[in-house]
Amino acid sequence: MDSSAAASALRPVQIAGTGSYLPEKVLSNADLEKIVETSDDWITTRTGIKERRIAAEDQSTSHLAAEAVKKALAQAGVEAADVELIIVATITPDTLTPATACYVQKQLGCDRAVAFDVSAACSGFLYALELARTSVGAGAFQNAVIVGAEKLSAYINWEDRNTCVLFGDGAGAAVITPATADSGRVLSSQLGTDGNQAELLSIPGGGSACPITVDNASERLATLAMQGREVFKHAVNAMKRASIEAIETAGLQSSDIKLLIPHQANLRIIDAIVERLEIDKEDVFINLNRYGNTSAAAVAIALDEANRDGRMQRGDKILLVAFGAGLTWASAAIEW
Ligand code: UT7
């Protein structure tokens, strides 16, 4: 999907505030060495990950999301009561129904807000951005909140070294409002899906296709399963393509990009994209060493950290790009 055709009919939107929340508990590579047959050296050289955060037992995805939203609203100067739309991107919802966004609405007292979830895995935050961009852009809402939030630790098979070393918990949020004369704006946005590759990365059990029963409970089907090498190849190609499309649709060139904020799954994937896009390594935001892959939360957390670290100045052109289960991919070019 290409935003260019519809873009002109919509009023532009801005990211008015960002926020993120990471649970306190740190799980290091050394900790994982005690759980499965792995090593700090393997995890570091194959992924770049050194540690990840793990939510407390009584913290669910909505709690992580609500903390991130509070910070984003405070930065944007928007009251909870004035939020009209909440979209939570997650693959680890509190419950299958109602949506995690409903719990966030309740926790924050956003009583006027329409609230629902988006399930697009690691691309979810950018899918939510596009939904907010078009609906706020069309005038249906004034103040929208988008969130990427995951408690992946609840969906990990802690005996599977292929996956348990990769993921972590966390949340990031952004407030989307109409752009003003002196604000930044979302310049372009691209979404893509390839359901033919759905089996490469999934949580196979726990849905209507394969309910968890007494008979299959020991198979741990409600945990993440991934064909890593295949996903890796698709990730590099799709993220590179989506990046170029977002840059071109925005009327920009790679050299205009001041900061690339990619999905934080694997440093080798990011390096491959950066090389192909000819963007300087110093212009890439990376925090996967500290948080691992937090799926829908990853780009959202990175955006907030880049914002609060002063990595983006007014007028800078920023590129966000993500890839995940579905397969899904998404990108957005933003003028900060
Ligand atoms: O967020 C959604 C998108 N997700 C991604 O983008 C993830 C994409 N995939 C990847 O990042 C990489 O494929 C992985 C990090 C998951 C795996 O790296 P790899 O270089 O593709 O390794 P591999 O799966 O080909 O495995 C290489 C070897 C295997 O051993 P053999 O068969 O060569 O003897 C694995 O059994 O590494 C072994 N291995 C491990 N060894 C120590 C797999 N996991 C581990 C581990 N510790 N944790």
CSV table of C-alpha atoms and ligand atoms in Angstrom, one decimal:
chain,number,residue,atom,x,y,z
A,1,MET,CA,0.0,0.0,0.0
A,2,ASP,CA,1.3,3.4,-1.0
A,3,SER,CA,0.2,6.6,0.8
A,4,SER,CA,1.0,8.9,-2.1
A,5,ALA,CA,-2.3,8.9,-4.0
A,6,ALA,CA,-4.5,9.6,-0.9
A,7,ALA,CA,-2.0,11.9,0.8
A,8,SER,CA,-2.9,15.1,-0.9
A,9,ALA,CA,-6.6,14.8,0.1
A,10,LEU,CA,-5.7,14.6,3.8
A,11,ARG,CA,-4.6,17.3,6.2
A,12,PRO,CA,-1.0,16.6,7.4
A,13,VAL,CA,-0.4,15.1,10.8
A,14,GLN,CA,2.4,15.4,13.3
A,15,ILE,CA,3.9,13.3,16.1
A,16,ALA,CA,3.1,15.7,19.0
A,17,GLY,CA,4.7,13.6,21.7
A,18,THR,CA,6.3,10.2,22.4
A,19,GLY,CA,6.8,8.0,25.5
A,20,SER,CA,8.1,4.6,26.4
A,21,TYR,CA,8.2,2.2,29.3
A,22,LEU,CA,10.5,-0.7,29.9
A,23,PRO,CA,10.0,-3.1,32.8
A,24,GLU,CA,12.7,-3.0,35.5
A,25,LYS,CA,13.8,-6.6,35.5
A,26,VAL,CA,16.9,-7.2,33.2
A,27,LEU,CA,17.6,-10.6,31.7
A,28,SER,CA,21.2,-10.7,30.5
A,29,ASN,CA,22.9,-13.1,28.1
A,30,ALA,CA,24.7,-14.5,31.2
A,31,ASP,CA,21.4,-15.2,32.8
A,32,LEU,CA,20.2,-17.1,29.7
A,33,GLU,CA,23.4,-19.2,29.7
A,34,LYS,CA,21.9,-20.7,32.9
A,35,ILE,CA,18.6,-21.5,31.2
A,36,VAL,CA,19.4,-22.9,27.8
A,37,GLU,CA,22.5,-24.1,26.0
A,38,THR,CA,23.7,-20.8,24.6
A,39,SER,CA,26.5,-18.3,25.1
A,40,ASP,CA,26.9,-14.5,25.4
A,41,ASP,CA,29.3,-14.8,22.4
A,42,TRP,CA,26.8,-16.6,20.2
A,43,ILE,CA,23.9,-14.2,21.0
A,44,THR,CA,26.2,-11.1,20.7
A,45,THR,CA,27.8,-12.0,17.4
A,46,ARG,CA,24.6,-13.4,15.8
A,47,THR,CA,22.2,-10.7,17.0
A,48,GLY,CA,23.9,-7.8,18.8
A,49,ILE,CA,21.6,-8.4,21.8
A,50,LYS,CA,23.2,-8.2,25.3
A,51,GLU,CA,20.1,-8.0,27.6
A,52,ARG,CA,16.3,-7.6,27.5
A,53,ARG,CA,13.6,-6.6,29.9
A,54,ILE,CA,11.1,-8.9,31.5
A,55,ALA,CA,7.7,-7.7,32.8
A,56,ALA,CA,6.6,-8.6,36.3
A,57,GLU,CA,4.0,-11.3,36.7
A,58,ASP,CA,1.3,-8.8,37.6
A,59,GLN,CA,2.2,-6.5,34.6
A,60,SER,CA,0.4,-7.3,31.4
A,61,THR,CA,0.7,-5.6,28.0
A,62,SER,CA,-1.9,-3.0,28.8
A,63,HIS,CA,0.1,-1.9,31.9
A,64,LEU,CA,3.2,-1.4,29.9
A,65,ALA,CA,1.2,0.4,27.2
A,66,ALA,CA,-0.5,2.8,29.7
A,67,GLU,CA,2.8,3.8,31.2
A,68,ALA,CA,4.2,4.7,27.8
A,69,VAL,CA,1.0,6.6,26.8
A,70,LYS,CA,1.1,8.7,30.0
A,71,LYS,CA,4.6,10.0,29.1
A,72,ALA,CA,3.6,10.6,25.4
A,73,LEU,CA,0.5,12.6,26.5
A,74,ALA,CA,2.5,14.6,29.0
A,75,GLN,CA,5.0,15.6,26.3
A,76,ALA,CA,2.3,16.4,23.8
A,77,GLY,CA,0.4,18.5,26.4
A,78,VAL,CA,-2.8,16.5,25.7
A,79,GLU,CA,-5.1,15.5,28.5
A,80,ALA,CA,-6.3,11.9,28.7
A,81,ALA,CA,-9.9,13.1,28.6
A,82,ASP,CA,-9.2,14.7,25.2
A,83,VAL,CA,-7.9,11.5,23.5
A,84,GLU,CA,-10.4,10.4,20.8
A,85,LEU,CA,-8.6,7.3,19.4
A,86,ILE,CA,-6.3,4.7,20.9
A,87,ILE,CA,-4.7,2.0,18.7
A,88,VAL,CA,-2.6,-0.6,20.4
A,89,ALA,CA,-0.3,-2.7,18.2
A,90,THR,CA,0.4,-6.0,19.9
A,91,ILE,CA,0.7,-9.7,19.3
A,92,THR,CA,0.6,-10.4,23.1
A,93,PRO,CA,-2.7,-8.9,24.1
A,94,ASP,CA,-3.9,-9.0,27.7
A,95,THR,CA,-6.9,-11.2,26.5
A,96,LEU,CA,-8.1,-12.3,23.1
A,97,THR,CA,-11.1,-10.1,23.7
A,98,PRO,CA,-11.6,-7.3,24.6
A,99,ALA,CA,-8.7,-5.5,22.9
A,100,THR,CA,-5.8,-4.4,25.0
A,101,ALA,CA,-6.6,-0.8,23.9
A,102,CYS,CA,-9.8,-1.1,25.9
A,103,TYR,CA,-7.8,-1.8,29.1
A,104,VAL,CA,-5.5,1.1,28.3
A,105,GLN,CA,-8.5,3.4,27.9
A,106,LYS,CA,-9.8,2.3,31.3
A,107,GLN,CA,-6.5,2.6,33.1
A,108,LEU,CA,-5.9,6.2,31.7
A,109,GLY,CA,-9.5,7.4,31.9
A,110,CYS,CA,-9.6,8.2,28.2
A,111,ASP,CA,-13.4,7.9,28.3
A,112,ARG,CA,-14.1,9.5,25.0
A,113,ALA,CA,-11.7,7.4,23.0
A,114,VAL,CA,-12.5,4.8,20.4
A,115,ALA,CA,-10.0,2.0,21.3
A,116,PHE,CA,-9.0,-1.1,19.3
A,117,ASP,CA,-5.9,-3.3,18.6
A,118,VAL,CA,-3.9,-3.9,15.5
A,119,SER,CA,-2.2,-7.3,15.0
A,120,ALA,CA,0.7,-6.8,12.5
A,121,ALA,CA,3.6,-8.1,14.7
A,122,CYS,CA,6.8,-6.1,14.5
A,123,SER,CA,5.2,-3.8,11.8
A,124,GLY,CA,2.2,-3.0,14.1
A,125,PHE,CA,3.3,0.4,15.4
A,126,LEU,CA,3.8,1.7,11.8
A,127,TYR,CA,0.4,0.1,10.7
A,128,ALA,CA,-1.1,2.0,13.7
A,129,LEU,CA,0.7,5.2,12.5
A,130,GLU,CA,-0.8,4.9,9.1
A,131,LEU,CA,-4.3,4.3,10.5
A,132,ALA,CA,-3.9,7.4,12.7
A,133,ARG,CA,-2.4,9.4,9.9
A,134,THR,CA,-5.4,8.7,7.6
A,135,SER,CA,-8.1,9.0,10.2
A,136,VAL,CA,-6.8,12.2,11.8
A,137,GLY,CA,-5.8,13.4,8.4
A,138,ALA,CA,-9.4,12.9,7.2
A,139,GLY,CA,-10.7,14.9,10.2
A,140,ALA,CA,-12.4,12.0,11.9
A,141,PHE,CA,-10.3,12.5,15.1
A,142,GLN,CA,-8.3,15.3,16.5
A,143,ASN,CA,-6.1,13.6,19.1
A,144,ALA,CA,-5.0,10.0,18.5
A,145,VAL,CA,-2.7,7.8,20.5
A,146,ILE,CA,-0.8,4.9,18.9
A,147,VAL,CA,1.1,2.3,21.0
A,148,GLY,CA,3.4,-0.6,20.3
A,149,ALA,CA,3.3,-2.8,23.4
A,150,GLU,CA,4.4,-6.4,24.1
A,151,LYS,CA,4.8,-8.9,26.9
A,152,LEU,CA,6.6,-11.4,24.7
A,153,SER,CA,8.0,-13.2,27.8
A,154,ALA,CA,4.5,-14.7,28.3
A,155,TYR,CA,4.6,-16.3,24.8
A,156,ILE,CA,8.2,-17.6,24.8
A,157,ASN,CA,9.2,-21.3,25.1
A,158,TRP,CA,12.0,-20.8,27.6
A,159,GLU,CA,13.5,-24.2,26.6
A,160,ASP,CA,13.8,-23.2,22.9
A,161,ARG,CA,17.2,-21.4,22.4
A,162,ASN,CA,16.3,-20.5,18.8
A,163,THR,CA,13.8,-18.0,20.1
A,164,CYS,CA,14.1,-17.3,23.9
A,165,VAL,CA,17.3,-15.4,23.5
A,166,LEU,CA,15.8,-12.9,21.0
A,167,PHE,CA,12.8,-11.3,22.6
A,168,GLY,CA,11.9,-8.8,25.4
A,169,ASP,CA,9.1,-6.8,26.9
A,170,GLY,CA,8.3,-3.1,26.6
A,171,ALA,CA,6.1,-0.4,25.2
A,172,GLY,CA,6.3,2.8,23.2
A,173,ALA,CA,3.7,5.4,22.3
A,174,ALA,CA,3.1,8.5,20.2
A,175,VAL,CA,0.4,11.2,20.1
A,176,ILE,CA,-0.8,12.0,16.6
A,177,THR,CA,-2.5,15.4,16.0
A,178,PRO,CA,-3.0,17.6,13.0
A,179,ALA,CA,0.2,19.4,11.9
A,180,THR,CA,0.5,23.1,12.5
A,181,ALA,CA,2.4,25.8,10.5
A,182,ASP,CA,5.5,25.3,12.7
A,183,SER,CA,5.4,21.6,13.5
A,184,GLY,CA,6.8,18.6,11.7
A,185,ARG,CA,4.7,16.1,9.7
A,186,VAL,CA,4.4,12.6,8.5
A,187,LEU,CA,5.6,12.8,4.8
A,188,SER,CA,4.8,9.3,3.5
A,189,SER,CA,3.9,5.8,4.7
A,190,GLN,CA,4.1,2.4,3.1
A,191,LEU,CA,2.5,-0.9,4.3
A,192,GLY,CA,2.9,-4.4,2.9
A,193,THR,CA,1.8,-8.0,3.7
A,194,ASP,CA,2.6,-11.5,2.4
A,195,GLY,CA,0.3,-14.0,3.9
A,196,ASN,CA,1.9,-16.8,1.8
A,197,GLN,CA,4.8,-16.8,4.2
A,198,ALA,CA,2.6,-16.8,7.4
A,199,GLU,CA,4.2,-20.1,8.7
A,200,LEU,CA,7.7,-18.7,8.9
A,201,LEU,CA,7.0,-16.8,12.1
A,202,SER,CA,3.9,-17.5,14.2
A,203,ILE,CA,2.3,-18.4,17.5
A,204,PRO,CA,0.6,-21.5,16.2
A,205,GLY,CA,-1.6,-22.5,19.1
A,206,GLY,CA,-4.1,-20.7,21.3
A,207,GLY,CA,-6.3,-19.4,18.4
A,208,SER,CA,-9.4,-21.0,16.8
A,209,ALA,CA,-7.2,-23.0,14.4
A,210,CYS,CA,-5.5,-24.8,17.2
A,211,PRO,CA,-7.0,-24.3,20.7
A,212,ILE,CA,-4.9,-25.3,23.6
A,213,THR,CA,-6.4,-28.5,25.1
A,214,VAL,CA,-5.5,-30.9,27.9
A,215,ASP,CA,-4.1,-33.2,25.2
A,216,ASN,CA,-1.8,-30.7,23.5
A,217,ALA,CA,-0.8,-28.5,26.5
A,218,SER,CA,2.6,-30.1,26.8
A,219,GLU,CA,3.6,-29.1,23.2
A,220,ARG,CA,3.7,-25.4,24.1
A,221,LEU,CA,2.0,-24.4,20.9
A,222,ALA,CA,1.1,-21.0,22.3
A,223,THR,CA,4.7,-19.8,22.0
A,224,LEU,CA,6.7,-18.1,19.3
A,225,ALA,CA,8.0,-20.4,16.5
A,226,MET,CA,10.3,-19.0,13.9
A,227,GLN,CA,12.3,-20.2,10.9
A,228,GLY,CA,15.1,-17.7,11.6
A,229,ARG,CA,17.2,-18.0,8.5
A,230,GLU,CA,14.3,-17.6,6.1
A,231,VAL,CA,12.8,-14.7,8.1
A,232,PHE,CA,16.2,-13.0,8.0
A,233,LYS,CA,16.4,-13.0,4.2
A,234,HIS,CA,12.8,-11.7,3.8
A,235,ALA,CA,13.5,-9.0,6.5
A,236,VAL,CA,16.5,-7.6,4.7
A,237,ASN,CA,14.8,-7.5,1.3
A,238,ALA,CA,11.4,-6.1,2.5
A,239,MET,CA,12.9,-3.5,4.8
A,240,LYS,CA,15.3,-2.3,2.1
A,241,ARG,CA,12.4,-2.1,-0.4
A,242,ALA,CA,10.0,-0.4,2.0
A,243,SER,CA,12.7,2.2,3.0
A,244,ILE,CA,13.3,3.2,-0.6
A,245,GLU,CA,9.6,3.5,-1.3
A,246,ALA,CA,9.1,5.7,1.8
A,247,ILE,CA,12.0,7.9,0.8
A,248,GLU,CA,10.9,8.2,-2.9
A,249,THR,CA,7.2,8.8,-2.1
A,250,ALA,CA,8.3,11.6,0.2
A,251,GLY,CA,10.3,13.2,-2.6
A,252,LEU,CA,13.5,12.6,-0.7
A,253,GLN,CA,16.9,10.8,-1.3
A,254,SER,CA,18.8,8.6,1.1
A,255,SER,CA,21.3,11.4,1.7
A,256,ASP,CA,18.4,13.5,3.1
A,257,ILE,CA,17.8,11.1,6.0
A,258,LYS,CA,19.2,12.4,9.3
A,259,LEU,CA,18.1,9.4,11.3
A,260,LEU,CA,17.1,5.8,10.4
A,261,ILE,CA,15.0,4.1,13.1
A,262,PRO,CA,14.7,0.5,12.1
A,263,HIS,CA,13.0,-2.5,13.7
A,264,GLN,CA,15.3,-3.8,16.4
A,265,ALA,CA,15.5,-7.6,15.7
A,266,ASN,CA,19.1,-8.2,14.7
A,267,LEU,CA,22.1,-6.0,14.2
A,268,ARG,CA,23.2,-8.0,11.1
A,269,ILE,CA,19.8,-7.2,9.5
A,270,ILE,CA,20.2,-3.5,10.3
A,271,ASP,CA,23.8,-3.5,8.9
A,272,ALA,CA,22.7,-5.1,5.7
A,273,ILE,CA,19.9,-2.5,5.2
A,274,VAL,CA,22.2,0.4,6.0
A,275,GLU,CA,24.8,-0.8,3.6
A,276,ARG,CA,22.2,-1.1,0.7
A,277,LEU,CA,20.6,2.3,1.5
A,278,GLU,CA,24.0,4.0,1.8
A,279,ILE,CA,23.1,5.7,5.1
A,280,ASP,CA,25.9,6.4,7.5
A,281,LYS,CA,26.1,4.0,10.5
A,282,GLU,CA,26.1,7.0,12.9
A,283,ASP,CA,22.7,8.0,11.5
A,284,VAL,CA,21.1,4.8,12.7
A,285,PHE,CA,19.3,4.5,16.0
A,286,ILE,CA,20.1,1.2,17.8
A,287,ASN,CA,18.9,0.0,21.2
A,288,LEU,CA,18.5,-3.8,20.6
A,289,ASN,CA,21.6,-4.4,22.6
A,290,ARG,CA,19.6,-3.3,25.7
A,291,TYR,CA,16.1,-4.5,24.9
A,292,GLY,CA,16.2,-7.3,22.4
A,293,ASN,CA,13.4,-7.6,19.9
A,294,THR,CA,10.2,-6.2,21.4
A,295,SER,CA,8.1,-6.7,18.3
A,296,ALA,CA,5.5,-3.9,17.9
A,297,ALA,CA,7.1,-1.9,20.7
A,298,ALA,CA,10.6,-1.8,19.1
A,299,VAL,CA,10.3,1.1,16.7
A,300,ALA,CA,8.0,3.0,19.1
A,301,ILE,CA,10.6,2.7,22.0
A,302,ALA,CA,13.4,3.6,19.7
A,303,LEU,CA,11.5,6.7,18.4
A,304,ASP,CA,10.9,7.9,21.9
A,305,GLU,CA,14.5,7.3,23.0
A,306,ALA,CA,15.8,9.1,19.9
A,307,ASN,CA,13.4,12.0,20.6
A,308,ARG,CA,14.4,12.3,24.3
A,309,ASP,CA,18.1,11.9,23.5
A,310,GLY,CA,17.9,14.9,21.2
A,311,ARG,CA,18.8,12.8,18.1
A,312,MET,CA,16.1,14.5,16.1
A,313,GLN,CA,15.9,18.3,15.5
A,314,ARG,CA,13.0,20.2,14.1
A,315,GLY,CA,13.0,19.8,10.3
A,316,ASP,CA,15.1,16.6,10.3
A,317,LYS,CA,14.0,13.9,7.9
A,318,ILE,CA,13.5,10.6,9.8
A,319,LEU,CA,12.9,7.2,8.3
A,320,LEU,CA,11.1,4.4,10.3
A,321,VAL,CA,11.1,0.9,8.9
A,322,ALA,CA,9.8,-2.4,10.3
A,323,PHE,CA,9.3,-6.1,9.4
A,324,GLY,CA,7.6,-9.0,11.1
A,325,ALA,CA,5.3,-11.9,11.2
A,326,GLY,CA,2.6,-12.1,8.5
A,327,LEU,CA,4.8,-11.5,6.8
A,328,THR,CA,4.3,-7.7,7.2
A,329,TRP,CA,6.5,-4.7,6.6
A,330,ALA,CA,6.0,-1.0,6.9
A,331,SER,CA,7.9,2.3,6.6
A,332,ALA,CA,7.3,6.0,7.1
A,333,ALA,CA,9.2,9.1,6.3
A,334,ILE,CA,8.8,11.9,8.8
A,335,GLU,CA,9.8,15.6,9.0
A,336,TRP,CA,10.5,16.1,12.7
B,1,UT7,O1,11.1,-9.5,14.5
B,1,UT7,C1,10.6,-10.3,13.5
B,1,UT7,C2,11.6,-10.5,12.5
B,1,UT7,N1,12.5,-11.5,13.1
B,1,UT7,C3,13.8,-11.5,12.6
B,1,UT7,O2,14.1,-10.6,11.8
B,1,UT7,C4,14.7,-12.5,13.0
B,1,UT7,C5,15.4,-13.0,11.8
B,1,UT7,N2,16.4,-14.1,12.0
B,1,UT7,C6,17.5,-13.9,12.8
B,1,UT7,O3,17.8,-12.9,13.3
B,1,UT7,C7,18.5,-15.0,12.8
B,1,UT7,O4,18.2,-16.0,11.8
B,1,UT7,C8,18.6,-15.7,14.2
B,1,UT7,C9,19.3,-14.8,15.1
B,1,UT7,C10,17.3,-16.1,14.7
B,1,UT7,C11,19.5,-17.0,14.0
B,1,UT7,O5,20.8,-16.6,13.5
B,1,UT7,P1,21.4,-17.5,12.3
B,1,UT7,O6,22.7,-17.0,12.0
B,1,UT7,O7,20.4,-17.5,11.2
B,1,UT7,O8,21.5,-18.9,12.9
B,1,UT7,P2,20.8,-20.3,12.5
B,1,UT7,O9,19.4,-20.3,12.8
B,1,UT7,O10,21.2,-20.6,11.1
B,1,UT7,O11,21.6,-21.3,13.5
B,1,UT7,C12,23.0,-21.5,13.4
B,1,UT7,C13,23.4,-22.4,14.5
B,1,UT7,C14,22.5,-23.7,14.5
B,1,UT7,O12,23.4,-24.8,14.8
B,1,UT7,P3,23.9,-25.8,13.7
B,1,UT7,O13,22.6,-26.4,13.1
B,1,UT7,O14,24.6,-24.9,12.7
B,1,UT7,O15,24.7,-26.8,14.4
B,1,UT7,C15,21.6,-23.4,15.7
B,1,UT7,O16,21.2,-24.6,16.3
B,1,UT7,O17,23.3,-21.8,15.8
B,1,UT7,C16,22.5,-22.7,16.6
B,1,UT7,N3,21.8,-21.8,17.6
B,1,UT7,C17,22.3,-21.4,18.8
B,1,UT7,N4,23.5,-21.6,19.3
B,1,UT7,C18,23.7,-21.1,20.6
B,1,UT7,C19,20.5,-21.3,17.4
B,1,UT7,N5,20.2,-20.6,18.5
B,1,UT7,C20,21.3,-20.6,19.3
B,1,UT7,C21,21.6,-20.1,20.6
B,1,UT7,N6,22.8,-20.3,21.1
B,1,UT7,N7,20.7,-19.3,21.2
